[in-house]
CSV table of C-alpha atoms and ligand atoms in Angstrom, one decimal:
chain,number,residue,atom,x,y,z
V,29,MET,CA,35.1,-30.9,-17.6
V,30,VAL,CA,37.6,-28.4,-19.0
V,31,ASP,CA,41.2,-29.1,-18.4
V,32,GLY,CA,43.6,-26.2,-17.9
V,33,PRO,CA,42.8,-22.6,-16.9
V,34,PRO,CA,39.7,-21.0,-18.2
V,35,GLY,CA,39.9,-18.2,-20.8
V,36,PRO,CA,38.4,-17.0,-24.1
V,37,PRO,CA,38.5,-19.6,-26.9
V,38,GLY,CA,41.3,-19.1,-29.3
V,39,LEU,CA,43.6,-17.5,-26.9
V,40,ALA,CA,46.9,-19.2,-26.1
V,41,GLY,CA,46.6,-21.4,-23.1
V,42,SER,CA,42.9,-20.8,-22.6
V,43,GLY,CA,41.7,-24.4,-23.1
V,44,ASP,CA,38.4,-25.4,-24.9
V,45,ARG,CA,35.6,-23.5,-23.1
V,46,SER,CA,32.9,-24.7,-25.5
V,47,VAL,CA,33.0,-28.2,-24.0
V,48,GLY,CA,30.0,-29.0,-21.9
V,49,ILE,CA,27.9,-26.1,-23.1
V,50,ASP,CA,24.6,-27.4,-24.5
V,51,ALA,CA,22.5,-26.0,-27.4
V,52,ASP,CA,20.0,-24.2,-25.1
V,53,CYS,CA,22.8,-21.7,-24.4
V,54,ALA,CA,23.0,-20.6,-28.0
V,55,PRO,CA,22.4,-16.8,-28.2
V,56,VAL,CA,19.2,-15.7,-29.9
V,57,ALA,CA,18.6,-12.4,-31.7
V,58,LEU,CA,16.6,-10.2,-29.3
V,59,GLY,CA,13.9,-9.6,-31.9
V,60,GLU,CA,13.4,-13.4,-32.3
V,61,VAL,CA,12.9,-14.2,-28.5
V,62,ASP,CA,9.7,-16.1,-28.1
V,63,LEU,CA,7.3,-14.1,-26.0
V,64,SER,CA,4.3,-16.4,-26.2
V,65,ALA,CA,5.2,-18.4,-23.1
V,66,HIS,CA,5.7,-15.2,-21.1
V,67,SER,CA,2.3,-13.6,-21.0
V,68,PRO,CA,0.9,-13.2,-17.5
V,69,MET,CA,-1.8,-15.6,-16.3
V,70,PRO,CA,-4.5,-13.5,-14.6
V,71,THR,CA,-5.2,-14.9,-11.1
V,72,GLY,CA,-8.9,-13.8,-11.4
V,73,ILE,CA,-8.6,-11.6,-8.3
V,74,GLY,CA,-8.9,-8.2,-9.8
V,75,GLU,CA,-7.0,-6.3,-7.1
V,76,LEU,CA,-4.2,-8.8,-7.1
V,77,ASP,CA,-3.9,-8.7,-10.9
V,78,ARG,CA,-3.7,-4.9,-10.7
V,79,VAL,CA,-0.7,-5.1,-8.4
V,80,LEU,CA,0.9,-7.9,-10.5
V,81,ALA,CA,0.5,-5.8,-13.7
V,82,GLY,CA,-1.9,-8.5,-15.2
V,83,GLY,CA,-1.1,-11.7,-13.4
V,84,LEU,CA,1.5,-14.3,-12.6
V,85,LEU,CA,4.1,-15.2,-15.2
V,86,PRO,CA,4.9,-18.9,-15.8
V,87,GLY,CA,8.1,-19.9,-14.1
V,88,SER,CA,8.2,-16.7,-12.0
V,89,ALA,CA,8.7,-16.6,-8.2
V,90,THR,CA,6.7,-14.2,-6.0
V,91,LEU,CA,7.1,-13.7,-2.3
V,92,LEU,CA,4.0,-12.6,-0.3
V,93,GLY,CA,5.0,-11.2,3.0
V,94,GLY,CA,2.8,-9.9,5.8
V,95,GLU,CA,2.3,-9.9,9.6
V,96,PRO,CA,0.5,-12.9,11.2
V,97,GLY,CA,-3.3,-13.0,10.6
V,98,THR,CA,-3.4,-10.3,7.8
V,99,GLY,CA,-5.0,-12.9,5.4
V,100,LYS,CA,-2.1,-14.2,3.3
V,101,SER,CA,-3.5,-17.8,3.2
V,102,THR,CA,-7.0,-16.5,2.5
V,103,LEU,CA,-5.8,-14.3,-0.4
V,104,LEU,CA,-3.8,-17.1,-2.0
V,105,LEU,CA,-6.5,-19.8,-1.5
V,106,GLN,CA,-8.9,-17.4,-3.3
V,107,ALA,CA,-6.4,-16.9,-6.0
V,108,LEU,CA,-5.8,-20.6,-6.4
V,109,ALA,CA,-9.5,-21.2,-6.7
V,110,ALA,CA,-10.0,-18.4,-9.2
V,111,MET,CA,-7.1,-19.7,-11.3
V,112,ALA,CA,-8.5,-23.3,-11.1
V,113,SER,CA,-11.9,-22.0,-12.2
V,114,SER,CA,-10.3,-20.8,-15.4
V,115,GLY,CA,-9.1,-24.3,-16.1
V,116,ARG,CA,-5.6,-24.1,-14.6
V,117,ARG,CA,-4.1,-26.7,-12.3
V,118,CYS,CA,-3.2,-25.4,-8.9
V,119,LEU,CA,-1.2,-26.8,-6.0
V,120,LEU,CA,-1.2,-25.6,-2.4
V,121,VAL,CA,1.8,-26.8,-0.4
V,122,ALA,CA,0.5,-26.7,3.2
V,123,ALA,CA,3.6,-26.6,5.4
V,124,GLU,CA,1.9,-25.0,8.4
V,125,GLU,CA,-1.6,-26.3,8.3
V,126,SER,CA,-3.2,-29.7,7.8
V,127,ALA,CA,-5.1,-30.4,4.6
V,128,GLN,CA,-8.3,-30.6,6.7
V,129,GLN,CA,-7.7,-27.0,8.0
V,130,VAL,CA,-7.2,-25.9,4.4
V,131,ARG,CA,-10.4,-27.7,3.3
V,132,ARG,CA,-12.4,-26.0,6.2
V,133,ARG,CA,-11.1,-22.6,5.1
V,134,ALA,CA,-12.0,-23.4,1.5
V,135,GLY,CA,-15.5,-24.3,2.7
V,136,ARG,CA,-16.0,-21.0,4.5
V,137,LEU,CA,-14.6,-19.0,1.6
V,138,GLY,CA,-16.6,-20.9,-1.0
V,139,THR,CA,-13.3,-21.8,-2.8
V,140,ASP,CA,-13.7,-25.6,-2.6
V,141,VAL,CA,-13.4,-26.0,-6.4
V,142,PRO,CA,-12.0,-28.8,-8.6
V,143,GLY,CA,-8.6,-28.1,-9.9
V,144,VAL,CA,-7.1,-27.0,-6.5
V,145,PHE,CA,-4.8,-29.7,-5.0
V,146,VAL,CA,-3.3,-29.7,-1.6
V,147,VAL,CA,-0.3,-31.5,-0.2
V,148,GLU,CA,1.0,-31.5,3.4
V,149,ALA,CA,4.8,-31.1,3.0
V,150,THR,CA,7.6,-29.6,5.1
V,151,ARG,CA,10.6,-31.0,3.2
V,152,LEU,CA,11.9,-29.7,0.0
V,153,PRO,CA,12.1,-33.1,-1.8
V,154,GLN,CA,8.4,-33.6,-0.9
V,155,VAL,CA,7.5,-30.4,-2.6
V,156,GLU,CA,9.7,-31.2,-5.6
V,157,ALA,CA,7.9,-34.6,-5.9
V,158,ALA,CA,4.5,-33.1,-5.7
V,159,VAL,CA,5.2,-30.5,-8.4
V,160,ALA,CA,6.7,-33.3,-10.6
V,161,SER,CA,3.6,-35.5,-10.3
V,162,LEU,CA,1.0,-32.8,-10.7
V,163,ALA,CA,2.7,-30.4,-13.1
V,164,PRO,CA,0.7,-27.4,-11.9
V,165,ASP,CA,0.4,-24.0,-13.4
V,166,MET,CA,0.5,-22.3,-10.0
V,167,VAL,CA,2.1,-23.4,-6.8
V,168,VAL,CA,1.7,-21.7,-3.4
V,169,VAL,CA,4.1,-22.7,-0.6
V,170,ASP,CA,2.5,-21.6,2.7
V,171,SER,CA,4.9,-20.8,4.3
V,172,VAL,CA,8.5,-20.9,3.1
V,173,GLN,CA,9.7,-20.6,6.7
V,174,ALA,CA,8.1,-24.0,7.5
V,175,VAL,CA,9.9,-25.9,4.7
V,176,SER,CA,13.3,-27.3,5.3
V,177,ASP,CA,16.1,-29.2,3.6
V,178,VAL,CA,17.9,-32.1,5.4
V,179,ASP,CA,21.1,-31.2,3.6
V,180,VAL,CA,21.2,-27.9,5.4
V,181,PRO,CA,22.6,-28.3,8.9
V,182,SER,CA,20.4,-25.6,10.5
V,183,PRO,CA,17.0,-25.7,12.2
V,184,ALA,CA,13.8,-25.2,10.2
V,185,GLY,CA,12.9,-21.5,9.9
V,186,SER,CA,16.6,-20.3,10.3
V,187,LEU,CA,17.9,-17.9,7.7
V,188,ALA,CA,20.2,-20.6,6.2
V,189,GLN,CA,17.2,-23.0,5.8
V,190,VAL,CA,14.9,-20.3,4.4
V,191,ARG,CA,17.5,-19.2,1.9
V,192,ALA,CA,18.4,-22.7,0.7
V,193,CYS,CA,14.7,-23.8,0.4
V,194,SER,CA,13.8,-20.6,-1.4
V,195,HIS,CA,16.6,-21.1,-3.8
V,196,GLY,CA,15.5,-24.7,-4.4
V,197,LEU,CA,11.9,-23.7,-4.9
V,198,VAL,CA,12.7,-20.8,-7.3
V,199,SER,CA,14.8,-23.2,-9.4
V,200,LEU,CA,11.9,-25.7,-9.3
V,201,ALA,CA,9.6,-23.0,-10.7
V,202,ARG,CA,12.0,-22.0,-13.4
V,203,ALA,CA,12.5,-25.6,-14.5
V,204,SER,CA,8.8,-26.6,-14.3
V,205,GLY,CA,7.3,-23.4,-15.7
V,206,ALA,CA,4.9,-23.2,-12.7
V,207,ALA,CA,4.2,-19.7,-11.2
V,208,LEU,CA,5.4,-20.0,-7.7
V,209,VAL,CA,4.1,-17.9,-4.7
V,210,LEU,CA,6.0,-18.2,-1.4
V,211,VAL,CA,4.3,-17.0,1.8
V,212,GLY,CA,6.7,-15.3,4.2
V,213,HIS,CA,5.9,-14.1,7.7
V,214,VAL,CA,7.2,-10.8,8.9
V,215,THR,CA,6.9,-9.1,12.2
V,216,LYS,CA,6.3,-5.3,12.6
V,217,GLU,CA,10.1,-5.0,13.0
V,218,GLY,CA,10.8,-7.2,10.0
V,219,ALA,CA,12.8,-9.4,12.4
V,220,LEU,CA,11.9,-12.9,11.4
V,221,ALA,CA,14.4,-14.7,9.2
V,222,GLY,CA,13.2,-14.7,5.6
V,223,PRO,CA,11.4,-12.1,3.5
V,224,ARG,CA,13.9,-9.3,3.4
V,225,ALA,CA,16.8,-11.8,2.8
V,226,LEU,CA,14.9,-13.3,-0.1
V,227,GLU,CA,14.0,-10.2,-2.0
V,228,HIS,CA,16.9,-10.7,-4.5
V,229,LEU,CA,16.0,-14.3,-5.1
V,230,VAL,CA,12.5,-13.8,-6.3
V,231,ASP,CA,11.0,-11.7,-9.2
V,232,THR,CA,8.2,-10.1,-7.2
V,233,VAL,CA,7.8,-9.1,-3.6
V,234,LEU,CA,4.3,-8.3,-2.4
V,235,SER,CA,3.4,-7.0,1.0
V,236,PHE,CA,0.0,-7.6,2.5
V,237,GLU,CA,-0.8,-5.0,5.2
V,238,GLY,CA,-3.7,-4.2,7.5
V,239,ASP,CA,-4.3,-3.8,11.2
V,240,ARG,CA,-6.4,-6.0,13.4
V,241,TYR,CA,-9.0,-3.3,14.2
V,242,SER,CA,-9.8,-2.6,10.5
V,243,SER,CA,-11.2,-4.9,7.9
V,244,LEU,CA,-9.2,-3.0,5.2
V,245,ARG,CA,-6.2,-4.8,3.7
V,246,VAL,CA,-3.7,-3.2,1.3
V,247,LEU,CA,-1.5,-5.2,-1.1
V,248,ARG,CA,1.6,-3.5,-2.4
V,249,ALA,CA,4.3,-4.5,-4.8
V,250,LEU,CA,7.7,-3.7,-3.2
V,251,LYS,CA,9.6,-5.2,-6.1
V,252,HIS,CA,8.3,-6.3,-9.5
V,253,ARG,CA,10.5,-7.4,-12.4
V,254,PHE,CA,7.6,-7.4,-14.8
V,255,GLY,CA,5.8,-4.2,-14.1
V,256,ALA,CA,5.6,-1.1,-12.0
V,257,THR,CA,5.8,-1.2,-8.2
V,258,GLY,CA,3.5,1.7,-7.5
V,259,GLU,CA,0.2,-0.1,-7.8
V,260,THR,CA,-1.8,-1.1,-4.8
V,261,GLY,CA,-4.7,-3.5,-4.3
V,262,LEU,CA,-7.4,-2.8,-1.7
V,263,PHE,CA,-9.4,-5.5,0.0
V,264,GLU,CA,-12.0,-5.8,2.7
V,265,MET,CA,-11.8,-8.8,5.0
V,266,GLY,CA,-15.0,-10.5,5.9
V,267,GLU,CA,-16.3,-13.9,6.9
V,268,LYS,CA,-16.4,-15.0,3.3
V,269,GLY,CA,-12.8,-13.9,2.7
V,270,LEU,CA,-11.3,-10.9,0.9
V,271,THR,CA,-13.4,-8.7,-1.4
V,272,GLY,CA,-11.8,-6.2,-3.7
V,273,VAL,CA,-12.6,-2.5,-3.0
V,274,PRO,CA,-12.9,-1.2,-6.5
V,275,ASP,CA,-13.9,2.4,-5.5
V,276,PRO,CA,-11.9,3.0,-2.3
V,277,SER,CA,-12.8,6.7,-2.1
V,278,ILE,CA,-16.5,5.8,-1.7
V,279,PHE,CA,-15.5,3.1,0.8
V,280,PHE,CA,-13.5,5.6,3.0
V,281,LEU,CA,-16.1,8.3,2.8
V,282,GLY,CA,-19.0,6.1,3.9
V,283,GLY,CA,-20.6,7.4,7.0
V,284,ARG,CA,-19.1,10.9,6.7
V,285,LEU,CA,-21.0,13.5,8.7
V,286,VAL,CA,-21.3,16.4,6.3
V,287,GLY,CA,-21.0,19.8,7.9
V,288,ALA,CA,-19.3,18.6,11.1
V,289,PRO,CA,-16.5,20.8,12.5
V,290,GLY,CA,-13.1,19.2,12.5
V,291,SER,CA,-13.6,17.4,9.2
V,292,ALA,CA,-11.4,18.1,6.1
V,293,LEU,CA,-11.0,16.2,2.9
V,294,THR,CA,-7.8,15.5,1.2
V,295,VAL,CA,-6.5,13.2,-1.6
V,296,PRO,CA,-3.5,11.1,-0.7
V,297,LEU,CA,-1.9,8.8,-3.3
V,298,GLU,CA,-2.1,5.1,-2.4
V,299,GLY,CA,0.6,3.9,-4.9
V,300,TYR,CA,-0.5,5.5,-8.1
V,301,ARG,CA,-4.1,5.6,-7.0
V,302,PRO,CA,-5.6,8.9,-5.7
V,303,LEU,CA,-8.1,8.4,-2.9
V,304,VAL,CA,-10.4,11.0,-1.3
V,305,VAL,CA,-10.2,10.6,2.5
V,306,GLU,CA,-11.5,12.5,5.5
V,307,VAL,CA,-9.2,13.8,8.1
V,308,GLN,CA,-11.0,14.2,11.4
V,309,ALA,CA,-9.7,16.4,14.2
V,310,LEU,CA,-10.9,17.0,17.7
V,311,VAL,CA,-9.2,19.7,19.8
V,312,GLY,CA,-9.8,19.2,23.5
V,313,ARG,CA,-9.3,21.5,26.4
V,314,SER,CA,-5.8,22.9,27.1
V,315,SER,CA,-3.9,21.0,29.7
V,316,PRO,CA,-0.4,21.2,31.3
V,317,VAL,CA,0.7,18.1,29.5
V,318,PRO,CA,-1.2,18.1,26.2
V,319,ARG,CA,-1.9,14.8,24.7
V,320,ARG,CA,-1.7,13.7,21.0
V,321,PHE,CA,-3.6,10.8,19.6
V,322,VAL,CA,-3.0,10.1,15.9
V,323,THR,CA,-4.3,7.4,13.7
V,324,GLY,CA,-3.6,7.0,10.0
V,325,LEU,CA,-1.1,9.9,9.9
V,326,ASP,CA,2.5,10.3,11.0
V,327,PRO,CA,2.3,11.4,14.6
V,328,GLY,CA,5.6,13.4,14.4
V,329,ARG,CA,4.2,15.2,11.4
V,330,VAL,CA,1.0,16.1,13.3
V,331,GLY,CA,3.1,17.5,16.2
V,332,PHE,CA,5.0,19.6,13.6
V,333,LEU,CA,1.8,20.9,12.1
V,334,VAL,CA,0.4,21.8,15.6
V,335,ALA,CA,3.5,23.9,16.2
V,336,VAL,CA,3.3,25.6,12.8
V,337,LEU,CA,-0.4,26.3,13.2
V,338,GLU,CA,0.3,28.0,16.5
V,339,LYS,CA,3.4,29.9,15.5
V,340,ARG,CA,2.7,30.9,11.9
V,341,ALA,CA,-1.1,31.1,11.8
V,342,GLY,CA,-1.9,32.1,15.3
V,343,VAL,CA,-4.2,29.1,16.0
V,344,PRO,CA,-3.7,28.3,19.7
V,345,VAL,CA,-3.7,24.5,19.6
V,346,GLY,CA,-0.3,23.9,21.1
V,347,ASP,CA,-1.5,23.5,24.7
V,348,CYS,CA,-4.6,21.5,23.8
V,349,ASP,CA,-5.2,17.8,23.7
V,350,VAL,CA,-5.3,16.9,20.0
V,351,TYR,CA,-6.9,13.9,18.4
V,352,VAL,CA,-6.5,13.4,14.7
V,353,SER,CA,-7.4,10.4,12.5
V,354,VAL,CA,-8.1,9.4,9.0
V,355,ALA,CA,-11.6,8.0,8.8
V,356,GLY,CA,-12.4,4.4,7.7
V,357,GLY,CA,-8.9,3.0,8.4
V,358,ALA,CA,-7.3,4.8,5.5
V,359,ARG,CA,-3.8,6.4,5.8
V,360,ALA,CA,-2.5,9.7,4.7
V,361,CYS,CA,1.1,9.6,5.7
V,362,GLU,CA,2.4,12.1,3.1
V,363,PRO,CA,3.0,15.9,3.3
V,364,ALA,CA,0.1,16.4,0.8
V,365,ALA,CA,-2.3,15.9,3.7
V,366,ASP,CA,-0.6,18.7,5.8
V,367,LEU,CA,-3.1,21.4,4.8
V,368,ALA,CA,-6.1,19.2,5.5
V,369,VAL,CA,-4.8,18.3,9.0
V,370,CYS,CA,-4.3,22.0,9.8
V,371,LEU,CA,-7.8,22.9,8.5
V,372,ALA,CA,-9.4,20.1,10.5
V,373,LEU,CA,-7.6,21.3,13.7
V,374,ALA,CA,-8.6,24.9,13.1
V,375,SER,CA,-12.2,23.9,12.3
V,376,SER,CA,-12.5,21.8,15.4
V,377,LEU,CA,-11.1,24.6,17.6
V,378,SER,CA,-13.4,27.2,16.1
V,379,GLY,CA,-16.5,24.9,15.9
V,380,GLN,CA,-16.9,26.1,12.3
V,381,PRO,CA,-17.3,23.5,9.6
V,382,LEU,CA,-15.3,23.6,6.4
V,383,PRO,CA,-17.0,23.8,3.0
V,384,ALA,CA,-18.5,20.4,2.5
V,385,GLN,CA,-17.4,20.1,-1.2
V,386,MET,CA,-13.8,21.2,-0.7
V,387,VAL,CA,-10.6,19.2,-0.7
V,388,ALA,CA,-7.4,20.6,0.6
V,389,LEU,CA,-4.0,19.7,-0.8
V,390,GLY,CA,-0.6,21.1,0.1
V,391,GLU,CA,2.5,20.6,2.2
V,392,VAL,CA,3.0,23.0,5.0
V,393,GLY,CA,6.5,24.3,5.6
V,394,LEU,CA,8.1,25.4,8.8
V,395,GLY,CA,7.6,29.1,7.8
V,396,GLY,CA,3.8,28.5,7.4
V,397,GLU,CA,4.2,28.5,3.6
V,398,LEU,CA,2.2,26.1,1.3
V,399,ARG,CA,4.3,23.9,-1.0
V,400,GLN,CA,3.3,22.0,-4.1
V,401,VAL,CA,2.7,18.3,-4.0
V,402,ASN,CA,3.3,15.7,-6.7
V,403,GLY,CA,0.5,14.2,-8.8
V,404,MET,CA,-1.8,17.2,-8.4
V,405,PRO,CA,-3.8,16.7,-11.6
V,406,LYS,CA,-4.8,13.1,-10.8
V,407,ARG,CA,-5.6,14.0,-7.2
V,408,LEU,CA,-7.9,16.8,-8.4
V,409,ALA,CA,-9.5,14.6,-11.0
V,410,GLU,CA,-10.4,12.0,-8.4
V,411,ALA,CA,-11.9,14.8,-6.2
V,412,ARG,CA,-14.0,16.1,-9.1
V,413,ARG,CA,-15.1,12.6,-10.0
V,414,LEU,CA,-16.7,12.4,-6.6
V,415,GLY,CA,-18.3,15.8,-6.9
V,416,PHE,CA,-15.8,17.7,-4.7
V,417,GLY,CA,-15.4,20.7,-7.1
V,418,ASP,CA,-13.5,23.1,-4.9
V,419,ALA,CA,-9.8,22.5,-4.1
V,420,LEU,CA,-7.7,24.6,-1.8
V,421,VAL,CA,-4.2,24.3,-3.3
V,422,PRO,CA,-0.8,26.0,-3.0
V,423,THR,CA,-0.5,29.0,-5.3
V,424,SER,CA,2.6,27.4,-6.9
V,425,ALA,CA,0.5,24.3,-7.9
V,426,GLN,CA,-2.1,26.3,-9.7
V,427,ARG,CA,-2.5,25.4,-13.4
V,428,PRO,CA,-4.1,27.4,-16.1
V,429,THR,CA,-7.7,26.3,-15.9
V,430,ARG,CA,-8.4,24.9,-19.3
V,431,PRO,CA,-11.6,22.9,-19.1
V,432,GLU,CA,-11.2,19.2,-19.8
V,433,PRO,CA,-13.6,17.6,-22.3
V,434,GLY,CA,-16.9,16.8,-20.6
V,435,VAL,CA,-16.0,18.9,-17.5
V,436,ALA,CA,-17.9,22.1,-17.2
V,437,ARG,CA,-15.7,25.0,-16.3
V,438,ASP,CA,-17.8,26.2,-13.4
V,439,ARG,CA,-17.6,22.9,-11.7
V,440,ARG,CA,-13.8,23.3,-11.2
V,441,ARG,CA,-12.6,25.8,-8.7
V,442,GLU,CA,-9.1,25.9,-7.5
V,443,LEU,CA,-8.6,28.2,-4.6
V,444,PRO,CA,-4.9,29.2,-4.4
V,445,ALA,CA,-3.2,30.1,-1.2
V,446,SER,CA,0.5,30.7,-0.6
V,447,THR,CA,0.5,30.5,3.2
V,448,LEU,CA,-1.4,28.5,5.8
V,449,ARG,CA,-2.8,31.7,7.1
V,450,GLN,CA,-4.3,32.5,3.7
V,451,ALA,CA,-5.7,29.0,3.4
V,452,LEU,CA,-7.4,29.3,6.8
V,453,ALA,CA,-8.9,32.6,5.7
V,454,LEU,CA,-10.3,31.1,2.5
V,455,ALA,CA,-11.6,27.9,4.1
V,456,LEU,CA,-13.0,29.3,7.3
V,457,GLY,CA,-14.0,32.8,6.1
V,458,ALA,CA,-11.6,34.9,8.2
V,459,GLY,CA,-9.8,37.5,6.1
V,460,PRO,CA,-6.1,37.9,6.6
V,461,ALA,CA,-6.7,41.3,8.4
V,462,GLN,CA,-8.8,39.5,11.0
V,463,LEU,CA,-6.4,36.8,11.7
V,464,PRO,CA,-4.0,37.0,14.6
V,465,GLY,CA,-0.5,38.2,14.2
V,466,GLY,CA,-0.9,40.7,11.4
V,467,ALA,CA,0.6,39.9,8.0
V,468,PRO,CA,0.9,36.2,6.9
V,469,GLY,CA,3.9,34.4,8.1
V,470,THR,CA,5.2,36.9,10.7
V,471,GLY,CA,4.8,34.4,13.5
V,472,THR,CA,3.7,37.0,16.0
V,473,ARG,CA,0.7,36.3,18.2
V,474,ALA,CA,-2.3,38.4,19.0
V,475,ALA,CA,-5.9,37.5,20.1
V,476,PRO,CA,-6.9,34.3,18.2
V,477,VAL,CA,-10.0,34.4,16.0
V,478,MET,CA,-10.6,30.7,16.0
V,479,GLY,CA,-13.0,30.8,19.0
V,480,GLN,CA,-10.6,30.0,21.8
V,481,PRO,CA,-9.2,32.1,24.6
V,482,SER,CA,-5.7,33.4,24.2
V,483,GLY,CA,-4.5,32.7,27.7
V,484,ASP,CA,-2.1,30.0,26.5
V,485,GLN,CA,0.4,32.4,25.0
B,501,ATP,N1,-14.7,-17.1,10.5
B,501,ATP,C1,-14.2,-16.0,10.2
B,501,ATP,N2,-14.9,-14.9,10.0
B,501,ATP,C2,-14.3,-13.8,9.6
B,501,ATP,N3,-13.0,-13.6,9.4
B,501,ATP,C3,-12.3,-14.6,9.7
B,501,ATP,C4,-12.8,-15.9,10.1
B,501,ATP,N4,-11.7,-16.7,10.2
B,501,ATP,C5,-10.6,-16.0,9.9
B,501,ATP,N5,-10.9,-14.7,9.6
B,501,ATP,C6,-10.0,-13.6,9.2
B,501,ATP,O1,-9.0,-14.2,8.6
B,501,ATP,C7,-7.7,-13.8,9.2
B,501,ATP,C8,-6.7,-14.9,9.1
B,501,ATP,O2,-6.6,-15.1,7.8
B,501,ATP,P1,-5.4,-16.0,7.3
B,501,ATP,O3,-5.3,-17.3,8.0
B,501,ATP,O4,-5.5,-16.0,5.8
B,501,ATP,O5,-4.2,-15.0,7.6
B,501,ATP,P2,-2.6,-15.3,7.5
B,501,ATP,O6,-2.0,-14.0,7.1
B,501,ATP,O7,-2.4,-16.5,6.6
B,501,ATP,O8,-2.3,-15.7,9.0
B,501,ATP,P3,-1.0,-16.5,9.5
B,501,ATP,O9,0.1,-15.6,9.5
B,501,ATP,O10,-1.4,-17.0,10.9
B,501,ATP,O11,-0.8,-17.7,8.6
B,501,ATP,C9,-8.1,-13.4,10.6
B,501,ATP,O12,-7.3,-12.5,11.2
B,501,ATP,C10,-9.5,-12.9,10.4
B,501,ATP,O13,-9.4,-11.5,10.1
B,502,MG,MG1,-1.5,-18.3,6.9
């Protein structure tokens, strides 16, 4: 150890700071840093690799968080098996389940392959010993909350234990070169000790989401030191495990009833990926205490849109029971879906279907104005890819229509509207003069044209 106070070498009274520093700490010119050991190892699960920007890096640490039962263990067992099939050595540290339970799951998933090893371990030194003896390329610890360290005077699963063990496991990954994946449980409130407190310790934080009534699962990167965080992976959960959904728009539109009133198409962004989804609305009878049932959208936002529809476009839905959902378990919790929600509500109320080949994109403001949304070109491109050639868009978002190579000009039709009232007129055929309240955006009320009595005013 260094005697005397620390300080830069060569300065009076600084002592010799070079003592004890080994050769590994010698600075290297940036251009000479060896990158060969740092290329990602594909896991072999396409949707997972998409979120990881190619795969897992040797020596990296990834935290996979998710609510109980979403399929974290399933996803990682499939990833371990896929990695092992490409000749890598993989270790599953089963801290919550027995090796027999893991084997049974592997049998059901068809992931009972050579190259995947399992160890039942709940103590940090046991995990360290298993990694030292197997020298794996990938290690999964399921879950980090079930591992403890006797040197930490706190119960297993406590924040202090989770932090200490995670620190030890991340150091183990760095030293051994294994790609480490920690499973962390979170509740809806994010209350359980662990994942949020560990985010700074690991390189990558993945969140696995899905609700128990839908087979759809969404994988998101909340933090990623080696790539972008906007990518998402989509899976369907079945008896044989998780299957990637390579064309989610087709998945979400399956079973769509073309020409039904109350159905509007929009294109939310799931990460960087545009998806065409169907917003469905059903407007019930008016009641003294109108009810709102919302799935896949922000309920507060739907309430806001109901009020704007009524006040700014004269569509009398405010006193009615309103049911709105995004079909197929998809979500459209962004303002870009506002216009489609309003169109679906107006269509349901009038009983008049919207044009079957039309998507609607635009944020609706409090004044009933339509506002631009981000990522418009890629949203429109996805709609066109699936044959939805007409797009109702805010006037401010309209671009000069220069045909793209391979896309015939007449297949692209952007219908610009600057207000919700104009958009309703374009989509449902009522001209502005026929709409209630006179000029767009005045907010005054007259007899509605959407097929409902006006007694609610
Ligand atoms: N036999 C089966 N057939 C179809 N699906 C199944 C079957 N067994 C389990 N599943 C699905 O797998 C899910 C549980 O998967 P898994 O154990 O991977 O989740 P998890 O996120 O690791 O859960 P936990 O938080 O309890 O560890 C169940 O919710 C169910 O959807
Ligand atoms: Mg599990």
